Each structure stands twice: as structure tokens, then as C-alpha cells.
mmCIF file with all atom_site columns, C-alpha atoms in Angstrom:
data_model
loop_
_atom_site.group_PDB
_atom_site.id
_atom_site.type_symbol
_atom_site.label_atom_id
_atom_site.label_alt_id
_atom_site.label_comp_id
_atom_site.label_asym_id
_atom_site.label_entity_id
_atom_site.label_seq_id
_atom_site.pdbx_PDB_ins_code
_atom_site.Cartn_x
_atom_site.Cartn_y
_atom_site.Cartn_z
_atom_site.occupancy
_atom_site.B_iso_or_equiv
_atom_site.pdbx_formal_charge
_atom_site.auth_seq_id
_atom_site.auth_comp_id
_atom_site.auth_asym_id
_atom_site.auth_atom_id
_atom_site.pdbx_PDB_model_num
ATOM 1   C CA . UNK F 1 1   ? -20.228 -8.537  -11.081 1.00 35.00 ? 96  UNK F CA 1
ATOM 2   C CA . UNK F 1 2   ? -18.765 -8.734  -7.594  1.00 48.00 ? 97  UNK F CA 1
ATOM 3   C CA . UNK F 1 3   ? -14.989 -8.671  -7.479  1.00 59.00 ? 98  UNK F CA 1
ATOM 4   C CA . UNK F 1 4   ? -13.308 -10.801 -4.869  1.00 81.00 ? 99  UNK F CA 1
ATOM 5   C CA . UNK F 1 5   ? -9.715  -10.116 -5.903  1.00 95.00 ? 100 UNK F CA 1
ATOM 6   C CA . UNK F 1 6   ? -7.365  -7.561  -4.481  1.00 98.00 ? 101 UNK F CA 1
ATOM 7   C CA . UNK F 1 7   ? -4.072  -6.261  -5.846  1.00 98.00 ? 102 UNK F CA 1
ATOM 8   C CA . UNK F 1 8   ? -1.266  -5.549  -3.406  1.00 98.00 ? 103 UNK F CA 1
ATOM 9   C CA . UNK F 1 9   ? 1.589   -3.448  -4.794  1.00 98.00 ? 104 UNK F CA 1
ATOM 10  C CA . UNK F 1 10  ? 4.725   -2.978  -2.753  1.00 97.00 ? 105 UNK F CA 1
ATOM 11  C CA . UNK F 1 11  ? 7.892   -0.969  -3.177  1.00 94.00 ? 106 UNK F CA 1
ATOM 12  C CA . UNK F 1 12  ? 11.193  -2.837  -3.037  1.00 94.00 ? 107 UNK F CA 1
ATOM 13  C CA . UNK F 1 13  ? 13.009  -0.052  -1.169  1.00 87.00 ? 108 UNK F CA 1
ATOM 14  C CA . UNK F 1 14  ? 13.163  -1.175  2.466   1.00 83.00 ? 109 UNK F CA 1
ATOM 15  C CA . UNK F 1 15  ? 11.432  -4.406  1.441   1.00 88.00 ? 110 UNK F CA 1
ATOM 16  C CA . UNK F 1 16  ? 12.319  -6.098  4.742   1.00 91.00 ? 111 UNK F CA 1
ATOM 17  C CA . UNK F 1 17  ? 9.932   -3.621  6.377   1.00 89.00 ? 112 UNK F CA 1
ATOM 18  C CA . UNK F 1 18  ? 7.410   -2.974  3.577   1.00 92.00 ? 113 UNK F CA 1
ATOM 19  C CA . UNK F 1 19  ? 6.793   -6.715  3.094   1.00 95.00 ? 114 UNK F CA 1
ATOM 20  C CA . UNK F 1 20  ? 5.431   -6.800  6.649   1.00 94.00 ? 115 UNK F CA 1
ATOM 21  C CA . UNK F 1 21  ? 2.373   -4.858  5.426   1.00 95.00 ? 116 UNK F CA 1
ATOM 22  C CA . UNK F 1 22  ? 1.627   -7.724  3.053   1.00 97.00 ? 117 UNK F CA 1
ATOM 23  C CA . UNK F 1 23  ? 1.953   -10.181 5.950   1.00 97.00 ? 118 UNK F CA 1
ATOM 24  C CA . UNK F 1 24  ? -0.615  -8.206  7.956   1.00 97.00 ? 119 UNK F CA 1
ATOM 25  C CA . UNK F 1 25  ? -2.929  -7.913  4.934   1.00 97.00 ? 120 UNK F CA 1
ATOM 26  C CA . UNK F 1 26  ? -2.797  -11.670 4.337   1.00 97.00 ? 121 UNK F CA 1
ATOM 27  C CA . UNK F 1 27  ? -3.677  -12.371 7.970   1.00 97.00 ? 122 UNK F CA 1
ATOM 28  C CA . UNK F 1 28  ? -7.174  -11.082 7.155   1.00 96.00 ? 123 UNK F CA 1
ATOM 29  C CA . UNK F 1 29  ? -7.510  -11.668 3.394   1.00 95.00 ? 124 UNK F CA 1
ATOM 30  C CA . UNK F 1 30  ? -7.328  -15.106 1.790   1.00 95.00 ? 125 UNK F CA 1
ATOM 31  C CA . UNK F 1 31  ? -4.063  -15.303 -0.149  1.00 95.00 ? 126 UNK F CA 1
ATOM 32  C CA . UNK F 1 32  ? -5.823  -16.922 -3.108  1.00 96.00 ? 127 UNK F CA 1
ATOM 33  C CA . UNK F 1 33  ? -7.743  -13.632 -3.562  1.00 96.00 ? 128 UNK F CA 1
ATOM 34  C CA . UNK F 1 34  ? -4.647  -11.427 -3.600  1.00 97.00 ? 129 UNK F CA 1
ATOM 35  C CA . UNK F 1 35  ? -2.322  -10.760 -6.524  1.00 98.00 ? 130 UNK F CA 1
ATOM 36  C CA . UNK F 1 36  ? 1.044   -9.340  -5.464  1.00 98.00 ? 131 UNK F CA 1
ATOM 37  C CA . UNK F 1 37  ? 3.140   -6.937  -7.513  1.00 98.00 ? 132 UNK F CA 1
ATOM 38  C CA . UNK F 1 38  ? 6.533   -5.361  -6.837  1.00 97.00 ? 133 UNK F CA 1
ATOM 39  C CA . UNK F 1 39  ? 7.783   -1.997  -8.050  1.00 96.00 ? 134 UNK F CA 1
ATOM 40  C CA . UNK F 1 40  ? 11.245  -0.470  -7.589  1.00 94.00 ? 135 UNK F CA 1
ATOM 41  C CA . UNK F 1 41  ? 10.225  2.282   -5.178  1.00 90.00 ? 136 UNK F CA 1
ATOM 42  C CA . UNK F 1 42  ? 7.374   4.381   -3.857  1.00 89.00 ? 137 UNK F CA 1
ATOM 43  C CA . UNK F 1 43  ? 7.377   6.760   -6.809  1.00 90.00 ? 138 UNK F CA 1
ATOM 44  C CA . UNK F 1 44  ? 6.253   3.928   -9.124  1.00 94.00 ? 139 UNK F CA 1
ATOM 45  C CA . UNK F 1 45  ? 3.254   2.961   -6.974  1.00 95.00 ? 140 UNK F CA 1
ATOM 46  C CA . UNK F 1 46  ? 0.663   5.357   -8.469  1.00 95.00 ? 141 UNK F CA 1
ATOM 47  C CA . UNK F 1 47  ? 1.248   4.291   -12.075 1.00 96.00 ? 142 UNK F CA 1
ATOM 48  C CA . UNK F 1 48  ? 1.175   0.576   -11.284 1.00 97.00 ? 143 UNK F CA 1
ATOM 49  C CA . UNK F 1 49  ? -1.862  1.033   -9.035  1.00 97.00 ? 144 UNK F CA 1
ATOM 50  C CA . UNK F 1 50  ? -3.708  2.912   -11.766 1.00 97.00 ? 145 UNK F CA 1
ATOM 51  C CA . UNK F 1 51  ? -2.845  0.268   -14.357 1.00 97.00 ? 146 UNK F CA 1
ATOM 52  C CA . UNK F 1 52  ? -4.015  -2.541  -12.071 1.00 98.00 ? 147 UNK F CA 1
ATOM 53  C CA . UNK F 1 53  ? -7.216  -0.727  -11.136 1.00 97.00 ? 148 UNK F CA 1
ATOM 54  C CA . UNK F 1 54  ? -7.962  -0.032  -14.801 1.00 97.00 ? 149 UNK F CA 1
ATOM 55  C CA . UNK F 1 55  ? -7.964  -3.765  -15.607 1.00 97.00 ? 150 UNK F CA 1
ATOM 56  C CA . UNK F 1 56  ? -11.318 -4.148  -13.860 1.00 94.00 ? 151 UNK F CA 1
ATOM 57  C CA . UNK F 1 57  ? -10.083 -7.321  -12.144 1.00 96.00 ? 152 UNK F CA 1
ATOM 58  C CA . UNK F 1 58  ? -9.774  -5.918  -8.631  1.00 97.00 ? 153 UNK F CA 1
ATOM 59  C CA . UNK F 1 59  ? -12.198 -4.762  -5.968  1.00 95.00 ? 154 UNK F CA 1
ATOM 60  C CA . UNK F 1 60  ? -9.396  -2.619  -4.533  1.00 97.00 ? 155 UNK F CA 1
ATOM 61  C CA . UNK F 1 61  ? -5.697  -1.985  -4.906  1.00 98.00 ? 156 UNK F CA 1
ATOM 62  C CA . UNK F 1 62  ? -3.408  -1.583  -1.889  1.00 98.00 ? 157 UNK F CA 1
ATOM 63  C CA . UNK F 1 63  ? -0.058  0.178   -2.261  1.00 97.00 ? 158 UNK F CA 1
ATOM 64  C CA . UNK F 1 64  ? 2.712   -0.088  0.332   1.00 95.00 ? 159 UNK F CA 1
ATOM 65  C CA . UNK F 1 65  ? 5.999   1.778   0.739   1.00 93.00 ? 160 UNK F CA 1
ATOM 66  C CA . UNK F 1 66  ? 8.293   3.307   3.313   1.00 87.00 ? 161 UNK F CA 1
ATOM 67  C CA . UNK F 1 67  ? 9.529   6.747   2.240   1.00 79.00 ? 162 UNK F CA 1
ATOM 68  C CA . UNK F 1 68  ? 12.460  7.908   4.344   1.00 73.00 ? 163 UNK F CA 1
ATOM 69  C CA . UNK F 1 69  ? 14.697  10.943  4.379   1.00 64.00 ? 164 UNK F CA 1
ATOM 70  C CA . UNK F 1 70  ? 17.804  9.815   2.541   1.00 61.00 ? 165 UNK F CA 1
ATOM 71  C CA . UNK F 1 71  ? 19.541  13.121  3.115   1.00 57.00 ? 166 UNK F CA 1
ATOM 72  C CA . UNK F 1 72  ? 19.682  13.902  -0.604  1.00 57.00 ? 167 UNK F CA 1
ATOM 73  C CA . UNK F 1 73  ? 16.162  15.116  -1.281  1.00 60.00 ? 168 UNK F CA 1
ATOM 74  C CA . UNK F 1 74  ? 13.096  16.101  0.672   1.00 64.00 ? 169 UNK F CA 1
ATOM 75  C CA . UNK F 1 75  ? 11.264  12.867  1.343   1.00 64.00 ? 170 UNK F CA 1
ATOM 76  C CA . UNK F 1 76  ? 8.060   14.765  2.049   1.00 67.00 ? 171 UNK F CA 1
ATOM 77  C CA . UNK F 1 77  ? 7.975   15.750  -1.644  1.00 67.00 ? 172 UNK F CA 1
ATOM 78  C CA . UNK F 1 78  ? 8.097   12.091  -2.675  1.00 75.00 ? 173 UNK F CA 1
ATOM 79  C CA . UNK F 1 79  ? 5.538   11.059  -0.064  1.00 74.00 ? 174 UNK F CA 1
ATOM 80  C CA . UNK F 1 80  ? 3.141   13.787  -1.171  1.00 79.00 ? 175 UNK F CA 1
ATOM 81  C CA . UNK F 1 81  ? 3.528   12.876  -4.843  1.00 85.00 ? 176 UNK F CA 1
ATOM 82  C CA . UNK F 1 82  ? 2.894   9.203   -4.069  1.00 85.00 ? 177 UNK F CA 1
ATOM 83  C CA . UNK F 1 83  ? -0.218  9.747   -1.953  1.00 90.00 ? 178 UNK F CA 1
ATOM 84  C CA . UNK F 1 84  ? -1.624  12.297  -4.412  1.00 90.00 ? 179 UNK F CA 1
ATOM 85  C CA . UNK F 1 85  ? -0.964  9.866   -7.265  1.00 92.00 ? 180 UNK F CA 1
ATOM 86  C CA . UNK F 1 86  ? -2.650  6.993   -5.444  1.00 94.00 ? 181 UNK F CA 1
ATOM 87  C CA . UNK F 1 87  ? -5.721  9.123   -4.797  1.00 95.00 ? 182 UNK F CA 1
ATOM 88  C CA . UNK F 1 88  ? -5.777  10.156  -8.435  1.00 96.00 ? 183 UNK F CA 1
ATOM 89  C CA . UNK F 1 89  ? -5.507  6.525   -9.567  1.00 96.00 ? 184 UNK F CA 1
ATOM 90  C CA . UNK F 1 90  ? -8.581  5.634   -7.519  1.00 96.00 ? 185 UNK F CA 1
ATOM 91  C CA . UNK F 1 91  ? -10.582 8.633   -8.673  1.00 96.00 ? 186 UNK F CA 1
ATOM 92  C CA . UNK F 1 92  ? -9.641  8.148   -12.329 1.00 96.00 ? 187 UNK F CA 1
ATOM 93  C CA . UNK F 1 93  ? -10.511 4.447   -12.393 1.00 96.00 ? 188 UNK F CA 1
ATOM 94  C CA . UNK F 1 94  ? -13.356 4.277   -9.884  1.00 95.00 ? 189 UNK F CA 1
ATOM 95  C CA . UNK F 1 95  ? -11.525 1.491   -8.028  1.00 96.00 ? 190 UNK F CA 1
ATOM 96  C CA . UNK F 1 96  ? -10.454 2.117   -4.424  1.00 96.00 ? 191 UNK F CA 1
ATOM 97  C CA . UNK F 1 97  ? -6.690  2.544   -4.125  1.00 97.00 ? 192 UNK F CA 1
ATOM 98  C CA . UNK F 1 98  ? -5.570  2.332   -0.512  1.00 96.00 ? 193 UNK F CA 1
ATOM 99  C CA . UNK F 1 99  ? -2.264  3.597   0.815   1.00 94.00 ? 194 UNK F CA 1
ATOM 100 C CA . UNK F 1 100 ? 0.048   1.915   3.269   1.00 92.00 ? 195 UNK F CA 1
ATOM 101 C CA . UNK F 1 101 ? 2.740   4.383   2.234   1.00 82.00 ? 196 UNK F CA 1
ATOM 102 C CA . UNK F 1 102 ? 4.289   5.729   5.393   1.00 74.00 ? 197 UNK F CA 1
ATOM 103 C CA . UNK F 1 103 ? 6.764   8.552   5.912   1.00 68.00 ? 198 UNK F CA 1
ATOM 104 C CA . UNK F 1 104 ? 8.360   8.586   9.344   1.00 61.00 ? 199 UNK F CA 1
ATOM 105 C CA . UNK F 1 105 ? 9.790   11.852  10.625  1.00 57.00 ? 200 UNK F CA 1
ATOM 106 C CA . UNK F 1 106 ? 12.931  10.111  11.786  1.00 63.00 ? 201 UNK F CA 1
ATOM 107 C CA . UNK F 1 107 ? 14.105  6.741   10.527  1.00 59.00 ? 202 UNK F CA 1
ATOM 108 C CA . UNK F 1 108 ? 17.513  5.256   11.114  1.00 60.00 ? 203 UNK F CA 1
ATOM 109 C CA . UNK F 1 109 ? 18.890  2.002   9.785   1.00 66.00 ? 204 UNK F CA 1
ATOM 110 C CA . UNK F 1 110 ? 19.138  0.527   13.273  1.00 61.00 ? 205 UNK F CA 1
ATOM 111 C CA . UNK F 1 111 ? 17.769  -2.744  14.597  1.00 72.00 ? 206 UNK F CA 1
ATOM 112 C CA . UNK F 1 112 ? 15.541  -0.776  16.966  1.00 60.00 ? 207 UNK F CA 1
ATOM 113 C CA . UNK F 1 113 ? 13.909  1.328   14.235  1.00 66.00 ? 208 UNK F CA 1
ATOM 114 C CA . UNK F 1 114 ? 13.607  -1.626  11.868  1.00 75.00 ? 209 UNK F CA 1
ATOM 115 C CA . UNK F 1 115 ? 11.834  -3.571  14.605  1.00 76.00 ? 210 UNK F CA 1
ATOM 116 C CA . UNK F 1 116 ? 9.426   -0.746  15.418  1.00 74.00 ? 211 UNK F CA 1
ATOM 117 C CA . UNK F 1 117 ? 8.526   -0.051  11.795  1.00 74.00 ? 212 UNK F CA 1
ATOM 118 C CA . UNK F 1 118 ? 8.244   -3.739  10.905  1.00 82.00 ? 213 UNK F CA 1
ATOM 119 C CA . UNK F 1 119 ? 5.637   -4.231  13.629  1.00 87.00 ? 214 UNK F CA 1
ATOM 120 C CA . UNK F 1 120 ? 3.891   -1.030  12.564  1.00 82.00 ? 215 UNK F CA 1
ATOM 121 C CA . UNK F 1 121 ? 3.684   -2.206  8.954   1.00 88.00 ? 216 UNK F CA 1
ATOM 122 C CA . UNK F 1 122 ? 2.097   -5.501  10.006  1.00 94.00 ? 217 UNK F CA 1
ATOM 123 C CA . UNK F 1 123 ? -0.645  -3.543  11.754  1.00 95.00 ? 218 UNK F CA 1
ATOM 124 C CA . UNK F 1 124 ? -1.020  -1.157  8.802   1.00 94.00 ? 219 UNK F CA 1
ATOM 125 C CA . UNK F 1 125 ? -1.449  -4.197  6.545   1.00 96.00 ? 220 UNK F CA 1
ATOM 126 C CA . UNK F 1 126 ? -4.265  -5.444  8.766   1.00 97.00 ? 221 UNK F CA 1
ATOM 127 C CA . UNK F 1 127 ? -5.843  -1.996  8.704   1.00 96.00 ? 222 UNK F CA 1
ATOM 128 C CA . UNK F 1 128 ? -5.631  -1.969  4.904   1.00 96.00 ? 223 UNK F CA 1
ATOM 129 C CA . UNK F 1 129 ? -7.379  -5.353  4.745   1.00 97.00 ? 224 UNK F CA 1
ATOM 130 C CA . UNK F 1 130 ? -10.181 -4.106  6.967   1.00 96.00 ? 225 UNK F CA 1
ATOM 131 C CA . UNK F 1 131 ? -10.483 -0.884  4.966   1.00 96.00 ? 226 UNK F CA 1
ATOM 132 C CA . UNK F 1 132 ? -10.512 -2.756  1.644   1.00 95.00 ? 227 UNK F CA 1
ATOM 133 C CA . UNK F 1 133 ? -13.277 -5.068  2.813   1.00 94.00 ? 228 UNK F CA 1
ATOM 134 C CA . UNK F 1 134 ? -15.276 -2.189  4.287   1.00 95.00 ? 229 UNK F CA 1
ATOM 135 C CA . UNK F 1 135 ? -15.136 -0.096  1.125   1.00 93.00 ? 230 UNK F CA 1
ATOM 136 C CA . UNK F 1 136 ? -16.047 -3.086  -1.035  1.00 91.00 ? 231 UNK F CA 1
ATOM 137 C CA . UNK F 1 137 ? -19.008 -3.927  1.210   1.00 92.00 ? 232 UNK F CA 1
ATOM 138 C CA . UNK F 1 138 ? -20.184 -0.311  1.255   1.00 93.00 ? 233 UNK F CA 1
ATOM 139 C CA . UNK F 1 139 ? -19.941 0.032   -2.529  1.00 89.00 ? 234 UNK F CA 1
ATOM 140 C CA . UNK F 1 140 ? -21.896 -3.198  -2.978  1.00 88.00 ? 235 UNK F CA 1
ATOM 141 C CA . UNK F 1 141 ? -24.673 -1.860  -0.719  1.00 91.00 ? 236 UNK F CA 1
ATOM 142 C CA . UNK F 1 142 ? -24.797 1.352   -2.729  1.00 90.00 ? 237 UNK F CA 1
ATOM 143 C CA . UNK F 1 143 ? -25.016 -0.550  -6.010  1.00 84.00 ? 238 UNK F CA 1
ATOM 144 C CA . UNK F 1 144 ? -27.824 -2.805  -4.767  1.00 80.00 ? 239 UNK F CA 1
#
């Protein structure tokens, strides 16, 4: 059975920026083939991605978040846990789980930074759409 559906999971932290990845993804993927899910933050992405992948409904799952240094904890710890968890979700389920989870070295809540990262997330969403289609096409060739 060939799957034509994709799941797109996005963190609500910094949603005004993270949502731009979905915009870029939908520029290249038909919206009727994409189910969209929200989670509170980046740390919840791996579990939700694994659960979605395990349903067998999706050709791929895309997870998007912006992990920034909030000054309280080391954001690189969170980013590493998220990316490792997303990889594990894909390996455990056999469904590609793609990351648009970005961790800038320096992010400030300024109009300038928000503008830069918003544009960057649109492009990362497009890249995720291309990657999702490529991996699906490649896996279909292997299965044939």
C-alpha cells in the first residue's frame, strides 16, 4: 500500500516562527495530504512523532520546533534530546521522521531576529517537503 499522507507536528513555543515551516511545507505538498498536530514544546515532538508513525497512516512525519537558550537551562541538551528522539521514533517504527527542529546559537526576541528566523523556517519547511517526497520515492523503488 502506498501512503500519500504526511503528518506535520509542530511545537507551540515560538509558534509565530515555527508555523512558517508548515507554510513552506504546504507550498510543495497538497494540504489535503497533510494532517497537522500541535504539541506544547519541542520536548514532546519525539513521543507524538513516534505515536503518529506507529499508526501506519503516514508515509513520513515532519517535526518542527525552535529551541532557544532561555537562560535557565542549556538549550543544546533539549535540542539533542529532541533530535535523538526523532531519529529513534523513525528507526523504531520504520517510518521516516524528519526534523525541522532548529537551535540557533543566538536568538533574541527582536523584530530583526523574528524576521530572519521566520524566513528561514519557510525554507526549512520546503526542504522538509522535498526530503519527505524523496525518501518516500526512494523507499517505493526499493520495495518494487
